[in-house]
Amino acid sequence: MSYRLLSSNIINTEWSAILKLQNFPNSNHIPNFFLLNRVWCCSNNYNNLEMEDLDPTKLIVINDQRSLDRKISAIRNAGPSKLQVIADFDATLTRYWVNGLRGQSSHGLLKQGNPEYDAKRQALFEYYHPLEFSPAIPLEEKTKLMEEWWGKTHGLLIEGGLTYDAIKSSVANSNIAFRDGVVELFELLEEKDVPVLIFSAGLADIIEEVLRQKVHRYFKNIKIVSNQMVFDDSGRLVSFKGKLIHSLNKNEHALDMATPLHDQTGGIDGAVADNASVKQRTNVLLLGDHTGDLGMSDGLNYENRISVGFLNGYEDINLPRILQIHRKT
């Protein structure tokens, strides 16, 4: 059974809770995807959650209603000038299921045009992906495994001769789509001058291409922190730029790697908030689907953080761990 969860400080669901956050004074824009169907309060006690009673399509679980209400009030009173949004990309901004099939990630959709290397990357996925979600592997050991996986995958992309044309073709033929309401959310945040940091262990160039092909527009308030490719003059991948980002080392110390979205011609259009000013925004809405995403706001001296998460079918593994982390923070 798959359901989605809302917690005041660690994890919640879809965009329903954002309704209260975005209802700033003088704001008349309330998108219909913020409608809330049902709320379950579990009062900091996971053992009291009767799993069979949960509606997998309409449920929001709030771990601490009082804390959530306090944070919503504080964020509303401070206004949009103090808010920033930090979001994972794969299975957070994008759908976990697309047309009845598992939605592809920014790594998973990529076809190099070289079947041998596509098969090698798939073999790495089949070996490492179960390890990523295994509760039996200590964090330190798992972090090393993720570094191995990402490093080997990036090496295969270079060795196999990936081109930017292959990226454009892969995105055009991919099974990837944004969750309902994401584009409207981006538009609302842009209107309110709220910066959005897309923080992904995927591939920055593919994320930009997905936005170009699926959204068909540029957002001046969005920056990306992800693994950046370097291409030669012929459009062939030759290296990766900056620190390797995998699922367990995401934190905003990597903010210096953040790059703004480019417009259709490859240039940067309009003013973009500098990193120093973003760090002055002390209210954070954090969106993710992995326990490692909780580190995306590390390095920020925030006053209020509401973290929104998507269990995406891993509730039996992640929910107890997430609530345990919550009680320690």
Coordinates of C-alpha atoms in Angstrom, one line a residue:
M1 CA 0.0 0.0 0.0
S2 CA 1.3 3.5 -0.9
Y3 CA 0.2 6.6 0.9
R4 CA 1.6 10.0 1.4
L5 CA 2.6 11.8 4.6
L6 CA 2.7 15.3 6.1
S7 CA 4.8 16.1 9.1
S8 CA 5.4 19.5 10.6
N9 CA 9.2 19.2 10.5
I10 CA 10.2 16.2 8.6
I11 CA 7.8 14.9 6.0
N12 CA 4.4 15.7 4.4
T13 CA 2.5 15.3 1.2
E14 CA 1.6 16.7 -2.3
W15 CA 1.0 20.5 -2.1
S16 CA -2.0 20.6 0.2
A17 CA -0.2 22.2 3.1
I18 CA 1.3 24.9 0.9
L19 CA -2.1 26.5 0.7
K20 CA -1.6 28.0 4.1
L21 CA 2.0 29.0 3.4
Q22 CA 1.2 30.8 0.1
N23 CA -1.9 32.6 1.3
F24 CA 0.1 35.7 2.0
P25 CA -1.6 39.0 2.7
N26 CA -3.0 40.6 -0.5
S27 CA -2.6 37.3 -2.4
N28 CA -5.7 36.3 -4.3
H29 CA -4.1 33.4 -6.1
I30 CA -5.1 30.1 -4.5
P31 CA -4.6 27.3 -7.1
N32 CA -7.1 24.5 -6.8
F33 CA -4.5 21.8 -6.4
F34 CA -4.0 23.0 -2.8
L35 CA -7.4 21.6 -1.7
L36 CA -7.1 19.4 1.4
N37 CA -9.1 16.2 1.4
R38 CA -8.5 14.7 4.9
V39 CA -6.1 15.1 7.8
W40 CA -4.9 12.4 10.2
C41 CA -3.0 13.6 13.3
C42 CA -0.7 11.0 14.8
S43 CA 0.5 13.2 17.7
N44 CA 4.2 12.1 17.6
N45 CA 3.4 8.4 18.0
Y46 CA 3.9 6.3 15.0
N47 CA 2.6 3.2 16.9
N48 CA -0.9 4.8 17.1
L49 CA -1.1 5.0 13.3
E50 CA -3.5 2.3 12.1
M51 CA -2.1 1.7 8.7
E52 CA -5.1 -0.2 7.4
D53 CA -7.3 2.8 8.2
L54 CA -5.3 5.2 5.9
D55 CA -6.8 6.2 2.6
P56 CA -3.8 6.0 0.2
T57 CA -5.2 8.7 -2.2
K58 CA -6.5 11.3 0.1
L59 CA -4.5 11.3 3.3
I60 CA -2.3 13.9 4.9
V61 CA -0.7 12.9 8.2
I62 CA 0.5 15.6 10.6
N63 CA 3.0 14.5 13.1
D64 CA 2.6 17.6 15.3
Q65 CA -0.3 19.9 14.5
R66 CA 0.6 22.5 17.1
S67 CA 4.1 22.9 15.8
L68 CA 2.9 23.0 12.2
D69 CA 0.4 25.7 13.0
R70 CA 3.0 27.8 14.8
K71 CA 5.4 27.6 11.8
I72 CA 2.7 28.4 9.3
S73 CA 1.7 31.4 11.3
A74 CA 5.3 32.6 11.6
I75 CA 6.0 32.1 7.9
R76 CA 2.8 33.9 6.9
N77 CA 3.6 36.9 9.2
A78 CA 7.1 37.2 7.9
G79 CA 5.8 37.3 4.3
P80 CA 7.3 36.0 1.1
S81 CA 10.5 38.1 1.4
K82 CA 11.7 35.7 4.1
L83 CA 10.8 32.5 2.4
Q84 CA 12.7 30.1 0.2
V85 CA 11.8 26.7 -1.3
I86 CA 14.3 23.9 -1.5
A87 CA 13.1 20.9 -3.6
D88 CA 14.4 17.6 -4.7
F89 CA 13.6 16.8 -8.3
D90 CA 13.1 13.1 -9.1
A91 CA 9.9 11.7 -7.6
T92 CA 9.3 14.9 -5.7
L93 CA 8.6 17.6 -8.3
T94 CA 8.1 14.8 -10.8
R95 CA 5.5 12.0 -10.6
Y96 CA 6.4 8.6 -9.1
W97 CA 3.8 7.0 -11.4
V98 CA 3.2 8.1 -15.0
N99 CA 0.5 6.5 -17.1
G100 CA 0.5 3.4 -14.9
L101 CA 4.3 3.0 -15.1
R102 CA 7.1 4.0 -12.8
G103 CA 8.1 7.5 -13.8
Q104 CA 11.7 7.8 -14.9
S105 CA 14.4 9.8 -13.1
S106 CA 16.8 12.3 -14.7
H107 CA 19.4 9.5 -14.6
G108 CA 17.0 6.7 -15.6
L109 CA 15.6 8.3 -18.7
L110 CA 19.0 8.8 -20.3
K111 CA 19.8 6.7 -23.4
Q112 CA 23.3 7.2 -24.6
G113 CA 22.7 5.9 -28.0
N114 CA 25.1 3.1 -27.1
P115 CA 23.2 -0.1 -25.9
E116 CA 26.3 -1.6 -24.3
Y117 CA 26.7 1.3 -22.0
D118 CA 23.0 1.7 -21.3
A119 CA 23.0 -2.0 -20.2
K120 CA 26.1 -1.4 -18.0
R121 CA 24.3 1.5 -16.2
Q122 CA 21.2 -0.5 -15.8
A123 CA 23.2 -3.3 -14.2
L124 CA 24.6 -0.8 -11.7
F125 CA 21.1 0.4 -10.9
E126 CA 19.9 -3.1 -10.2
Y127 CA 22.8 -3.8 -7.9
Y128 CA 23.0 -0.5 -5.9
H129 CA 19.3 0.7 -5.8
P130 CA 18.2 -2.0 -3.3
L131 CA 21.2 -1.0 -1.1
E132 CA 20.1 2.6 -1.2
F133 CA 16.9 1.8 0.6
S134 CA 18.1 -1.1 2.8
P135 CA 17.6 -0.4 6.5
A136 CA 20.2 -3.0 7.4
I137 CA 23.2 -1.0 6.0
P138 CA 24.8 1.7 8.3
L139 CA 24.7 5.2 7.0
E140 CA 28.5 5.5 6.7
E141 CA 28.7 2.3 4.7
K142 CA 25.7 3.3 2.5
T143 CA 27.2 6.7 1.8
K144 CA 30.4 5.0 0.4
L145 CA 28.2 2.7 -1.7
M146 CA 26.3 5.7 -3.2
E147 CA 29.6 7.4 -4.0
E148 CA 30.7 4.3 -5.8
W149 CA 27.4 4.1 -7.8
W150 CA 27.4 7.7 -8.9
G151 CA 31.1 7.7 -9.7
K152 CA 30.8 4.5 -11.8
T153 CA 27.7 5.8 -13.6
H154 CA 29.3 9.2 -14.5
G155 CA 32.4 7.3 -15.8
L156 CA 30.2 5.2 -18.1
L157 CA 28.5 8.3 -19.4
I158 CA 31.9 9.8 -20.4
E159 CA 33.4 6.5 -21.7
G160 CA 30.3 5.7 -23.7
G161 CA 30.4 9.1 -25.6
L162 CA 27.2 10.7 -24.4
T163 CA 26.2 13.8 -26.4
Y164 CA 23.9 16.6 -25.7
D165 CA 21.8 15.6 -28.7
A166 CA 21.3 12.2 -27.0
I167 CA 20.0 14.1 -23.9
K168 CA 17.5 16.1 -25.9
S169 CA 16.3 12.9 -27.6
S170 CA 16.1 11.0 -24.3
V171 CA 13.9 13.7 -22.7
A172 CA 11.6 13.8 -25.7
N173 CA 11.0 10.1 -25.5
S174 CA 11.0 9.8 -21.7
N175 CA 8.3 8.7 -19.3
I176 CA 8.7 11.7 -17.0
A177 CA 6.1 14.3 -16.0
F178 CA 5.7 16.9 -13.3
R179 CA 3.2 16.4 -10.4
D180 CA -0.1 18.2 -10.8
G181 CA 0.3 21.8 -9.7
V182 CA 4.0 22.1 -9.9
V183 CA 4.0 24.5 -12.7
E184 CA 1.4 26.6 -11.0
L185 CA 3.5 26.5 -7.9
F186 CA 6.5 27.7 -9.8
E187 CA 4.5 30.6 -11.3
L188 CA 3.1 31.6 -7.9
L189 CA 6.6 31.6 -6.3
E190 CA 8.0 33.6 -9.2
E191 CA 5.2 36.1 -8.9
K192 CA 6.0 36.5 -5.2
D193 CA 9.8 36.6 -5.8
V194 CA 10.4 33.5 -3.7
P195 CA 13.6 31.7 -4.8
V196 CA 13.4 28.0 -5.5
L197 CA 16.5 25.8 -5.2
I198 CA 16.1 22.5 -7.1
F199 CA 18.6 20.3 -5.3
S200 CA 19.1 17.0 -7.1
A201 CA 21.4 14.0 -7.1
G202 CA 20.5 13.7 -10.7
L203 CA 21.9 15.5 -13.7
A204 CA 21.5 19.3 -14.0
D205 CA 21.6 19.4 -17.8
I206 CA 18.8 16.8 -18.0
I207 CA 16.7 18.7 -15.4
E208 CA 17.0 21.9 -17.5
E209 CA 16.1 20.0 -20.6
V210 CA 13.0 18.5 -18.9
L211 CA 11.9 22.0 -17.9
R212 CA 12.4 23.3 -21.5
Q213 CA 10.5 20.4 -23.1
K214 CA 7.7 19.9 -20.5
V215 CA 7.1 23.4 -19.2
H216 CA 8.3 25.4 -22.3
R217 CA 9.3 28.4 -20.2
Y218 CA 12.0 29.9 -18.0
F219 CA 11.7 30.8 -14.3
K220 CA 14.0 33.6 -13.1
N221 CA 13.6 32.5 -9.5
I222 CA 14.8 28.9 -9.9
K223 CA 18.4 27.7 -9.4
I224 CA 19.7 24.1 -9.7
V225 CA 22.3 22.3 -7.6
S226 CA 23.0 19.0 -9.3
N227 CA 25.7 17.1 -11.1
Q228 CA 26.8 19.4 -14.0
M229 CA 28.2 18.1 -17.3
V230 CA 30.9 19.6 -19.3
F231 CA 30.7 19.2 -23.1
D232 CA 33.3 19.8 -25.8
D233 CA 32.6 21.9 -28.9
S234 CA 31.1 18.9 -30.7
G235 CA 28.6 18.4 -27.9
R236 CA 30.3 15.3 -26.4
L237 CA 30.5 14.8 -22.6
V238 CA 34.1 15.1 -21.4
S239 CA 33.8 15.6 -17.6
F240 CA 31.7 16.6 -14.7
K241 CA 32.0 20.0 -12.9
G242 CA 32.3 20.4 -9.2
K243 CA 31.4 18.2 -6.3
L244 CA 29.7 14.8 -6.9
I245 CA 26.2 15.0 -5.5
H246 CA 24.5 11.7 -4.6
S247 CA 21.4 10.9 -2.6
L248 CA 23.1 11.0 0.8
N249 CA 25.3 14.0 0.7
K250 CA 22.8 16.7 -0.3
N251 CA 23.3 19.9 1.8
E252 CA 23.2 23.6 1.1
H253 CA 26.9 23.9 1.7
A254 CA 26.9 23.1 -2.0
L255 CA 24.9 26.3 -2.7
D256 CA 28.0 27.7 -4.4
M257 CA 27.3 25.2 -7.1
A258 CA 23.9 26.6 -7.8
T259 CA 23.3 27.8 -11.3
P260 CA 20.3 29.7 -12.6
L261 CA 18.1 28.3 -15.3
H262 CA 19.0 29.3 -18.9
D263 CA 16.5 30.6 -21.4
Q264 CA 15.9 28.9 -24.7
T265 CA 19.0 30.4 -26.3
G266 CA 21.3 29.3 -23.4
G267 CA 21.6 32.7 -21.8
I268 CA 20.4 34.0 -18.5
D269 CA 17.4 36.3 -18.7
G270 CA 16.7 38.9 -16.1
A271 CA 17.9 39.4 -12.5
V272 CA 18.8 36.3 -10.5
A273 CA 19.0 36.4 -6.7
D274 CA 22.5 36.0 -5.4
N275 CA 23.4 33.2 -3.0
A276 CA 24.1 35.6 -0.1
S277 CA 20.6 37.1 -0.3
V278 CA 19.1 33.6 -0.4
K279 CA 20.8 32.7 2.8
Q280 CA 19.1 35.7 4.5
R281 CA 15.7 34.0 3.9
T282 CA 15.2 32.2 7.2
N283 CA 11.9 30.4 6.5
V284 CA 12.3 27.2 4.5
L285 CA 9.8 25.0 2.7
L286 CA 11.7 21.7 2.0
L287 CA 10.4 19.2 -0.4
G288 CA 11.8 15.7 -0.8
D289 CA 11.2 11.9 -1.1
H290 CA 14.3 10.5 0.6
T291 CA 15.7 10.7 4.2
G292 CA 18.9 12.1 2.6
D293 CA 16.8 15.1 1.4
L294 CA 16.5 16.3 5.0
G295 CA 20.1 17.6 4.7
M296 CA 19.3 20.0 1.9
S297 CA 18.8 22.8 4.3
D298 CA 22.0 22.1 6.3
G299 CA 24.2 25.1 6.5
L300 CA 21.2 27.5 6.6
N301 CA 20.5 29.4 9.8
Y302 CA 16.8 29.0 9.4
E303 CA 14.1 30.1 11.9
N304 CA 11.3 27.9 10.6
R305 CA 11.4 24.8 8.4
I306 CA 8.5 22.8 7.2
S307 CA 9.6 19.7 5.4
V308 CA 7.4 18.0 2.8
G309 CA 8.0 14.5 1.7
F310 CA 6.6 11.7 -0.6
L311 CA 6.9 8.2 0.6
N312 CA 6.4 6.8 -2.9
G313 CA 5.8 3.2 -1.9
Y314 CA 8.6 3.1 0.7
E315 CA 6.4 3.9 3.8
D316 CA 7.2 0.6 5.6
I317 CA 10.9 1.4 5.4
N318 CA 11.1 5.2 5.6
L319 CA 8.2 6.2 7.8
P320 CA 9.5 4.8 11.1
R321 CA 13.0 6.1 10.4
I322 CA 11.7 9.6 9.5
L323 CA 9.7 9.9 12.6
Q324 CA 12.6 8.7 14.7
I325 CA 14.8 11.4 13.1
H326 CA 12.1 13.9 13.8
R327 CA 12.1 13.2 17.5
K328 CA 15.8 13.7 17.7
T329 CA 15.7 17.2 16.0

